Coordinates of N, CA, C and O and ligand atoms in Angstrom, one line a residue:
X1 N -36.4 120.7 -164.6 CA -35.3 120.0 -165.4 C -34.8 120.9 -166.4 O -35.5 121.6 -167.0
X2 N -33.5 120.9 -166.6 CA -32.9 121.6 -167.6 C -33.1 121.2 -168.9 O -33.5 119.9 -169.2
X3 N -33.0 122.2 -169.9 CA -33.3 121.7 -171.3 C -32.2 122.5 -172.2 O -31.5 123.1 -171.7
X4 N -32.3 121.8 -173.4 CA -31.4 122.4 -174.5 C -32.3 122.6 -175.7 O -33.2 122.0 -175.9
X5 N -31.8 123.6 -176.4 CA -32.6 123.9 -177.6 C -32.2 123.0 -178.8 O -31.0 122.9 -179.0
X6 N -33.0 122.5 -179.4 CA -32.8 121.4 -180.6 C -33.5 122.2 -181.9 O -34.5 122.6 -182.1
X7 N -32.3 122.5 -182.8 CA -32.9 123.1 -184.0 C -32.3 122.0 -185.1 O -31.4 121.7 -185.2
X8 N -33.4 121.8 -186.0 CA -33.2 120.9 -187.1 C -33.5 121.6 -188.4 O -34.4 122.3 -188.8
X9 N -32.4 121.6 -189.4 CA -32.6 122.5 -190.6 C -32.0 121.3 -191.7 O -31.2 120.5 -191.5
X10 N -32.9 121.5 -192.7 CA -32.4 120.8 -193.9 C -32.1 121.9 -195.2 O -32.5 123.0 -195.0
X11 N -31.9 121.3 -196.4 CA -31.5 122.3 -197.3 C -33.0 122.9 -197.8 O -33.1 124.0 -198.5
X12 N -34.1 122.2 -197.3 CA -35.4 123.0 -197.8 C -35.9 124.0 -196.7 O -36.9 124.6 -196.9
X13 N -35.2 124.0 -195.7 CA -35.5 125.0 -194.7 C -35.7 124.4 -193.2 O -35.2 123.3 -193.1
X14 N -36.0 125.2 -192.2 CA -36.1 124.7 -190.9 C -37.1 123.7 -190.7 O -38.3 123.9 -191.3
X15 N -36.9 122.6 -190.0 CA -37.9 121.7 -189.8 C -38.5 121.8 -188.4 O -39.6 121.8 -188.1
X16 N -37.7 122.2 -187.3 CA -38.3 122.4 -186.1 C -37.2 123.1 -185.2 O -35.9 123.1 -185.4
X17 N -37.6 124.0 -184.1 CA -36.5 124.4 -183.1 C -37.6 124.6 -181.8 O -38.5 125.3 -181.7
X18 N -37.2 123.6 -180.7 CA -37.9 123.5 -179.6 C -36.9 123.2 -178.6 O -35.8 122.5 -178.8
X19 N -37.4 123.3 -177.2 CA -36.5 122.8 -176.0 C -36.9 121.4 -175.7 O -37.9 120.9 -175.5
X20 N -35.8 120.6 -175.3 CA -35.9 119.2 -174.9 C -35.0 118.9 -173.7 O -33.9 119.7 -173.5
X21 N -35.4 118.0 -173.1 CA -34.6 117.3 -172.0 C -33.4 116.7 -172.4 O -32.4 116.5 -171.7
X22 N -33.5 115.9 -173.6 CA -32.5 115.0 -173.9 C -32.7 114.7 -175.4 O -33.9 114.7 -175.9
X23 N -31.6 114.5 -176.1 CA -31.6 114.2 -177.5 C -30.8 113.0 -177.7 O -29.7 112.8 -177.2
X24 N -31.5 111.9 -178.4 CA -30.8 110.7 -178.7 C -30.6 110.6 -180.3 O -31.6 110.6 -180.9
X25 N -29.6 110.4 -180.7 CA -29.2 110.3 -182.1 C -28.3 109.2 -182.4 O -27.7 108.6 -181.5
X26 N -28.2 108.7 -183.6 CA -27.2 107.7 -184.1 C -26.4 108.2 -185.0 O -26.6 108.7 -186.1
X27 N -25.1 108.4 -184.5 CA -24.0 108.9 -185.4 C -23.3 107.7 -186.0 O -23.9 106.6 -185.7
X28 N -22.4 107.8 -186.8 CA -21.9 106.6 -187.6 C -21.0 105.9 -186.7 O -20.6 104.9 -187.1
X29 N -20.7 106.3 -185.6 CA -19.8 105.5 -184.7 C -20.7 105.0 -183.5 O -20.2 104.4 -182.6
X30 N -21.9 105.3 -183.7 CA -22.9 104.7 -182.3 C -24.0 105.5 -181.9 O -23.9 106.7 -182.3
X31 N -24.6 105.1 -180.9 CA -25.9 106.0 -180.2 C -25.1 107.0 -179.4 O -24.2 106.9 -178.7
X32 N -25.7 108.2 -179.5 CA -25.3 109.4 -178.7 C -26.6 109.8 -178.0 O -27.5 110.1 -178.4
X33 N -26.3 110.0 -176.6 CA -27.4 110.6 -175.7 C -26.8 111.9 -175.3 O -25.7 112.0 -174.5
X34 N -27.6 113.1 -175.6 CA -27.1 114.3 -175.4 C -28.1 115.0 -174.2 O -29.1 115.1 -174.4
X35 N -27.5 115.3 -173.3 CA -28.0 116.2 -172.1 C -27.6 117.5 -172.1 O -26.5 117.9 -172.4
X36 N -28.3 118.5 -171.5 CA -28.0 119.9 -171.3 C -26.5 119.7 -170.5 O -26.2 119.1 -169.7
X37 N -25.7 120.7 -171.0 CA -24.3 120.7 -170.5 C -23.3 120.0 -171.2 O -22.1 119.8 -170.8
X38 N -23.8 119.2 -172.2 CA -22.8 118.3 -172.8 C -21.5 118.9 -173.5 O -21.7 120.1 -173.8
X39 N -20.3 118.5 -173.6 CA -19.2 119.0 -174.2 C -19.5 119.1 -175.6 O -20.3 118.4 -176.3
X40 N -19.1 120.4 -176.2 CA -19.1 120.5 -177.6 C -18.6 119.5 -178.6 O -17.6 118.8 -178.2
X41 N -19.3 119.1 -179.5 CA -18.8 118.1 -180.5 C -19.6 118.1 -181.6 O -20.7 118.7 -181.9
X42 N -19.0 117.6 -182.9 CA -19.7 117.4 -184.1 C -19.7 115.9 -184.5 O -18.6 115.4 -184.3
X43 N -20.7 115.4 -184.9 CA -20.7 114.0 -185.2 C -21.6 113.8 -186.5 O -22.6 114.4 -186.6
X44 N -21.0 113.0 -187.4 CA -22.0 112.7 -188.7 C -23.1 111.8 -188.3 O -22.9 111.0 -187.2
X45 N -24.3 112.0 -188.8 CA -25.5 111.4 -188.4 C -25.9 110.3 -189.6 O -25.5 110.4 -190.7
X46 N -26.3 109.0 -189.1 CA -26.7 108.0 -190.0 C -28.1 108.1 -190.4 O -28.8 109.0 -189.9
X47 N -28.5 107.3 -191.3 CA -30.1 107.2 -191.6 C -30.7 106.7 -190.5 O -30.5 105.5 -190.0
X48 N -31.4 107.4 -189.7 CA -31.9 106.9 -188.4 C -33.0 107.7 -188.0 O -33.4 108.9 -188.4
X49 N -33.4 107.3 -186.6 CA -34.5 108.1 -185.8 C -33.5 109.1 -184.7 O -32.8 108.7 -184.1
X50 N -34.0 110.3 -184.7 CA -33.7 111.3 -183.6 C -34.8 111.3 -182.6 O -36.0 111.5 -183.1
X51 N -34.5 110.9 -181.5 CA -35.5 111.0 -180.4 C -35.2 112.2 -179.5 O -34.1 112.5 -179.0
X52 N -36.5 112.8 -179.2 CA -36.3 114.2 -178.5 C -37.2 114.0 -177.4 O -38.4 114.0 -177.5
X53 N -36.6 114.1 -176.1 CA -37.5 113.8 -175.0 C -37.7 115.1 -174.1 O -36.8 115.9 -173.9
X54 N -39.0 115.3 -173.7 CA -39.5 116.4 -172.8 C -40.0 115.8 -171.8 O -40.2 114.6 -171.7
X55 N -40.6 116.7 -170.9 CA -41.2 116.2 -169.7 C -42.0 114.9 -169.8 O -41.7 114.0 -169.1
X56 N -43.0 114.8 -170.5 CA -43.8 113.8 -170.5 C -44.1 113.1 -171.8 O -45.2 112.6 -172.1
X57 N -43.3 113.4 -172.7 CA -43.3 113.0 -174.2 C -41.9 112.9 -174.8 O -41.1 113.5 -174.6
X58 N -42.0 111.8 -175.9 CA -40.8 111.7 -176.6 C -41.2 111.8 -178.1 O -42.1 111.2 -178.6
X59 N -40.6 112.8 -179.0 CA -41.0 113.0 -180.3 C -39.9 112.3 -180.9 O -38.7 112.2 -180.5
X60 N -40.2 111.9 -182.3 CA -39.2 111.3 -183.1 C -39.1 111.9 -184.5 O -40.3 112.3 -185.0
X61 N -38.0 111.9 -185.0 CA -37.7 112.6 -186.3 C -37.0 111.6 -187.3 O -36.2 110.9 -186.7
X62 N -37.4 111.3 -188.4 CA -36.6 110.5 -189.3 C -35.5 111.5 -190.0 O -35.9 112.5 -190.6
X63 N -34.3 111.1 -189.8 CA -33.1 111.9 -190.5 C -32.3 111.1 -191.5 O -32.2 109.8 -191.3
X64 N -31.8 111.8 -192.4 CA -31.0 111.1 -193.5 C -29.9 111.8 -193.6 O -29.9 113.0 -194.2
X65 N -28.7 111.5 -193.3 CA -27.3 112.0 -193.6 C -27.1 113.4 -192.7 O -28.0 113.8 -192.1
X66 N -26.0 114.0 -193.0 CA -25.8 115.4 -192.3 C -25.0 115.1 -191.0 O -24.3 114.2 -190.6
X67 N -25.1 116.2 -190.3 CA -24.2 116.3 -189.0 C -24.9 116.9 -187.7 O -26.0 117.6 -188.2
X68 N -24.7 116.4 -186.7 CA -25.1 117.3 -185.4 C -24.0 118.0 -184.8 O -22.8 117.6 -184.8
X69 N -24.3 119.2 -184.5 CA -23.5 120.1 -183.8 C -23.9 120.2 -182.3 O -25.0 120.6 -182.2
X70 N -23.3 119.8 -181.1 CA -23.5 119.9 -179.9 C -22.7 121.0 -179.3 O -21.4 121.2 -179.3
X71 N -23.7 121.9 -178.5 CA -23.0 122.9 -177.8 C -23.7 122.7 -176.3 O -24.8 122.1 -176.3
X72 N -23.3 123.2 -175.2 CA -23.8 122.9 -174.0 C -25.3 123.2 -173.8 O -26.1 122.4 -173.1
X73 N -25.8 124.1 -174.5 CA -27.2 124.5 -174.4 C -27.9 124.4 -175.6 O -29.1 124.7 -175.8
X74 N -27.3 123.8 -176.7 CA -28.1 123.7 -178.1 C -27.4 122.6 -179.0 O -26.3 122.2 -178.9
X75 N -28.4 121.8 -179.6 CA -27.9 120.8 -180.5 C -28.5 121.5 -181.8 O -29.7 121.6 -181.9
X76 N -27.8 121.4 -182.9 CA -28.1 121.7 -184.2 C -27.9 120.5 -185.2 O -26.8 119.8 -185.1
X77 N -29.1 120.1 -185.7 CA -28.9 118.9 -186.7 C -29.2 119.6 -188.1 O -30.1 120.2 -188.4
X78 N -28.1 119.3 -188.9 CA -28.1 119.8 -190.3 C -28.2 118.4 -191.1 O -27.2 117.8 -191.3
X79 N -29.3 118.3 -191.5 CA -29.5 116.9 -192.1 C -29.9 117.2 -193.7 O -30.4 118.1 -194.0
X80 N -29.8 116.1 -194.5 CA -30.1 116.2 -196.0 C -31.7 116.1 -195.9 O -32.1 116.9 -196.7
X81 N -32.2 115.3 -195.2 CA -33.6 115.3 -195.0 C -34.0 115.0 -193.6 O -33.4 114.4 -193.0
X82 N -35.2 115.6 -193.2 CA -35.6 115.3 -192.0 C -37.2 115.5 -191.8 O -37.7 116.4 -192.3
X83 N -37.9 114.4 -191.4 CA -39.2 114.6 -191.3 C -39.8 114.2 -190.0 O -39.3 113.2 -189.4
X84 N -40.9 114.8 -189.6 CA -41.8 114.5 -188.3 C -42.7 113.3 -188.9 O -43.1 113.3 -190.1
X85 N -43.1 112.5 -187.8 CA -44.0 111.4 -188.3 C -45.2 111.8 -189.2 O -45.5 111.3 -190.1
X86 N -45.9 112.9 -188.8 CA -47.0 113.4 -189.5 C -46.7 113.9 -190.9 O -47.6 114.0 -191.7
X87 N -45.5 114.1 -191.2 CA -45.1 114.7 -192.6 C -44.6 113.4 -193.4 O -44.3 113.6 -194.6
X88 N -44.7 112.2 -192.9 CA -44.2 111.1 -193.7 C -45.3 110.4 -194.5 O -46.3 110.1 -193.8
X89 N -45.1 110.5 -195.7 CA -46.0 109.8 -196.6 C -45.8 108.3 -196.7 O -44.8 108.0 -197.3
X90 N -46.7 107.5 -196.0 CA -46.3 106.4 -195.8 C -46.3 105.4 -197.2 O -45.4 104.5 -197.4
X91 N -47.1 105.7 -198.0 CA -47.4 105.0 -199.3 C -46.2 105.4 -200.2 O -45.5 104.4 -200.8
X92 N -45.7 106.4 -200.1 CA -44.4 106.9 -200.9 C -43.2 106.0 -200.3 O -42.4 105.4 -201.2
X93 N -43.4 105.9 -199.1 CA -42.2 105.3 -198.6 C -42.2 103.8 -198.8 O -41.2 103.0 -199.1
X94 N -43.5 103.2 -198.8 CA -43.7 101.6 -199.1 C -43.3 101.6 -200.6 O -42.5 100.5 -201.0
X95 N -43.5 102.4 -201.5 CA -43.1 102.4 -202.9 C -41.9 102.4 -203.0 O -40.9 101.8 -203.8
X96 N -41.2 103.3 -202.2 CA -39.6 103.6 -202.4 C -38.8 102.2 -201.9 O -38.0 101.7 -202.3
X97 N -39.5 101.5 -200.8 CA -38.9 100.3 -200.3 C -39.2 99.3 -201.5 O -38.1 98.5 -201.7
X98 N -40.3 99.2 -202.1 CA -40.3 98.0 -203.0 C -39.5 98.2 -204.3 O -38.9 97.2 -204.8
X99 N -39.4 99.6 -204.6 CA -38.4 99.9 -205.8 C -36.9 99.4 -205.4 O -36.4 98.8 -206.2
X100 N -36.6 99.8 -204.2 CA -35.2 99.5 -203.9 C -35.0 98.0 -203.7 O -33.8 97.6 -204.1
X101 N -35.9 97.2 -203.1 CA -35.8 95.9 -203.0 C -35.9 95.2 -204.3 O -35.1 94.3 -204.6
X102 N -36.5 95.6 -205.2 CA -36.6 95.1 -206.6 C -35.1 95.3 -207.4 O -34.6 94.5 -207.9
X103 N -34.6 96.4 -207.1 CA -33.2 96.7 -207.6 C -32.3 95.8 -206.9 O -31.3 95.2 -207.7
X104 N -32.3 95.7 -205.7 CA -31.2 94.9 -204.9 C -31.4 93.3 -205.4 O -30.4 92.7 -205.3
X105 N -32.6 92.9 -205.7 CA -32.7 91.6 -206.1 C -32.5 91.4 -207.7 O -32.2 90.3 -208.1
X106 N -32.3 92.4 -208.5 CA -32.0 92.4 -209.8 C -30.7 91.8 -210.0 O -29.8 92.2 -209.3
X107 N -30.4 91.1 -211.2 CA -29.1 90.6 -211.7 C -28.6 91.5 -212.6 O -27.5 91.0 -213.1
X108 N -29.3 92.5 -213.0 CA -28.6 93.3 -214.0 C -27.3 94.0 -213.6 O -27.2 94.5 -212.4
X109 N -26.3 94.3 -214.4 CA -25.2 94.7 -214.1 C -25.3 96.2 -213.9 O -24.3 96.9 -213.3
X110 N -26.1 96.9 -214.4 CA -26.2 98.3 -214.4 C -26.8 98.9 -213.1 O -27.0 100.1 -213.0
X111 N -27.1 97.9 -212.3 CA -27.7 98.5 -210.9 C -26.8 99.0 -209.9 O -25.7 98.4 -209.8
X112 N -26.9 100.3 -209.3 CA -26.1 100.8 -208.5 C -26.5 100.2 -207.0 O -27.7 100.8 -206.6
X113 N -25.9 99.2 -206.7 CA -26.5 98.5 -205.3 C -26.3 99.4 -204.1 O -27.2 99.4 -203.4
X114 N -25.2 100.1 -204.1 CA -25.1 101.0 -202.8 C -26.2 102.2 -202.9 O -26.7 102.3 -201.7
X115 N -26.4 102.5 -204.0 CA -27.5 103.4 -204.0 C -28.9 102.9 -203.6 O -29.6 103.5 -202.8
X116 N -29.1 101.7 -204.1 CA -30.4 101.0 -203.8 C -30.5 100.6 -202.3 O -31.5 100.7 -201.7
X117 N -29.2 100.4 -201.7 CA -29.3 99.9 -200.1 C -29.6 101.3 -199.5 O -30.2 101.1 -198.5
X118 N -28.9 102.4 -199.7 CA -29.4 103.7 -199.1 C -30.8 103.9 -199.1 O -31.4 104.4 -198.2
X119 N -31.3 103.9 -200.4 CA -33.0 104.1 -200.7 C -33.6 103.1 -199.9 O -34.7 103.8 -199.2
X120 N -33.2 102.0 -199.9 CA -34.1 101.0 -198.8 C -33.9 101.5 -197.5 O -34.9 101.6 -196.7
X121 N -32.7 101.8 -196.9 CA -32.6 102.3 -195.6 C -33.5 103.5 -195.3 O -34.1 103.6 -194.2
X122 N -33.4 104.3 -196.2 CA -34.3 105.7 -196.2 C -35.6 105.3 -195.9 O -36.5 105.8 -194.9
X123 N -36.2 104.5 -196.8 CA -37.5 104.1 -196.7 C -37.9 103.3 -195.5 O -39.0 103.6 -194.8
X124 N -37.1 102.3 -195.0 CA -37.4 101.4 -193.7 C -37.3 102.7 -192.4 O -38.3 102.4 -191.8
X125 N -36.5 103.6 -192.6 CA -36.4 104.4 -191.7 C -37.7 105.3 -191.5 O -38.2 105.3 -190.4
X126 N -38.3 105.7 -192.6 CA -39.4 106.6 -192.6 C -40.7 105.6 -192.2 O -41.6 106.0 -191.5
X127 N -40.6 104.3 -192.7 CA -41.7 103.5 -192.4 C -41.7 103.2 -190.7 O -42.7 103.2 -190.1
X128 N -40.6 103.1 -190.3 CA -40.3 102.9 -188.8 C -41.0 103.8 -187.9 O -41.6 103.8 -186.9
X129 N -40.8 105.0 -188.5 CA -41.2 106.2 -187.8 C -42.7 106.8 -188.1 O -43.4 107.2 -187.3
X130 N -42.9 106.9 -189.3 CA -44.3 107.3 -189.7 C -45.3 106.2 -190.1 O -46.5 106.5 -190.2
X131 N -44.9 104.9 -190.0 CA -45.8 103.8 -190.5 C -46.6 103.3 -189.4 O -46.4 103.3 -188.1
Ligands
ATP201 P1 -38.4 108.8 -203.0 O1 -37.6 107.7 -204.0 O2 -39.7 108.4 -202.6 O3 -38.0 110.1 -203.6 P2 -36.1 109.2 -201.4 O4 -35.5 108.5 -200.3 O5 -35.2 109.3 -202.6 O6 -37.5 108.8 -201.7 P3 -35.0 111.8 -200.5 O7 -34.1 112.0 -201.8 O8 -34.4 111.3 -199.2 O9 -36.2 110.8 -201.1 O10 -36.0 113.0 -200.2 C1 -36.3 114.0 -201.1 C2 -37.3 114.9 -200.5 O11 -38.5 114.1 -200.4 C3 -37.0 115.4 -199.1 O12 -37.6 116.6 -198.9 C4 -37.6 114.5 -198.1 O13 -38.0 114.9 -197.0 C5 -39.0 114.2 -199.1 N1 -39.5 112.7 -198.7 C6 -38.9 111.6 -199.2 N2 -39.8 110.5 -198.9 C7 -40.8 111.1 -198.2 C8 -41.8 110.3 -197.7 N3 -42.1 108.9 -197.7 N4 -42.8 111.3 -196.9 C9 -42.5 112.5 -196.9 N5 -41.5 113.1 -197.5 C10 -40.7 112.5 -198.2

């Protein structure tokens, strides 16, 4: 089976570089399934799971923001944050979720709802992958 190299990088440094048979991501315009030989493209990523399929296994990463760059033999994911399931602190994500939900339910005028919604999405994504 043909493979492509997937490289995931955040501002904190590289998260992984490995070969996979298929990469599935959620861009802001919908789901993308990338196989080796795909035409080059650049797409913005949403707060979502990246699924990395190899021979007998599928790995998942939680990503938040950034872009994916696709070339026929390589996918580069440049994300604001990216975590493997084992690196996700579930308690921290639970706390972030509770904090965001509290803010969204608050009636105070000084709450930045868009910011709270994004924080909630990040927490739910981490819980979905690591929890
Ligand atoms: P929090 O409010 O808990 O900081 P956040 O969604 O605001 O959550 P981010 O700004 O997305 O956090 O991430 C900041 C850094 O902390 C990144 O390096 C990210 O990978 C890491 N991080 C955030 N939440 C978790 C978590 N639950 N487990 C592991 N690492 C996390």
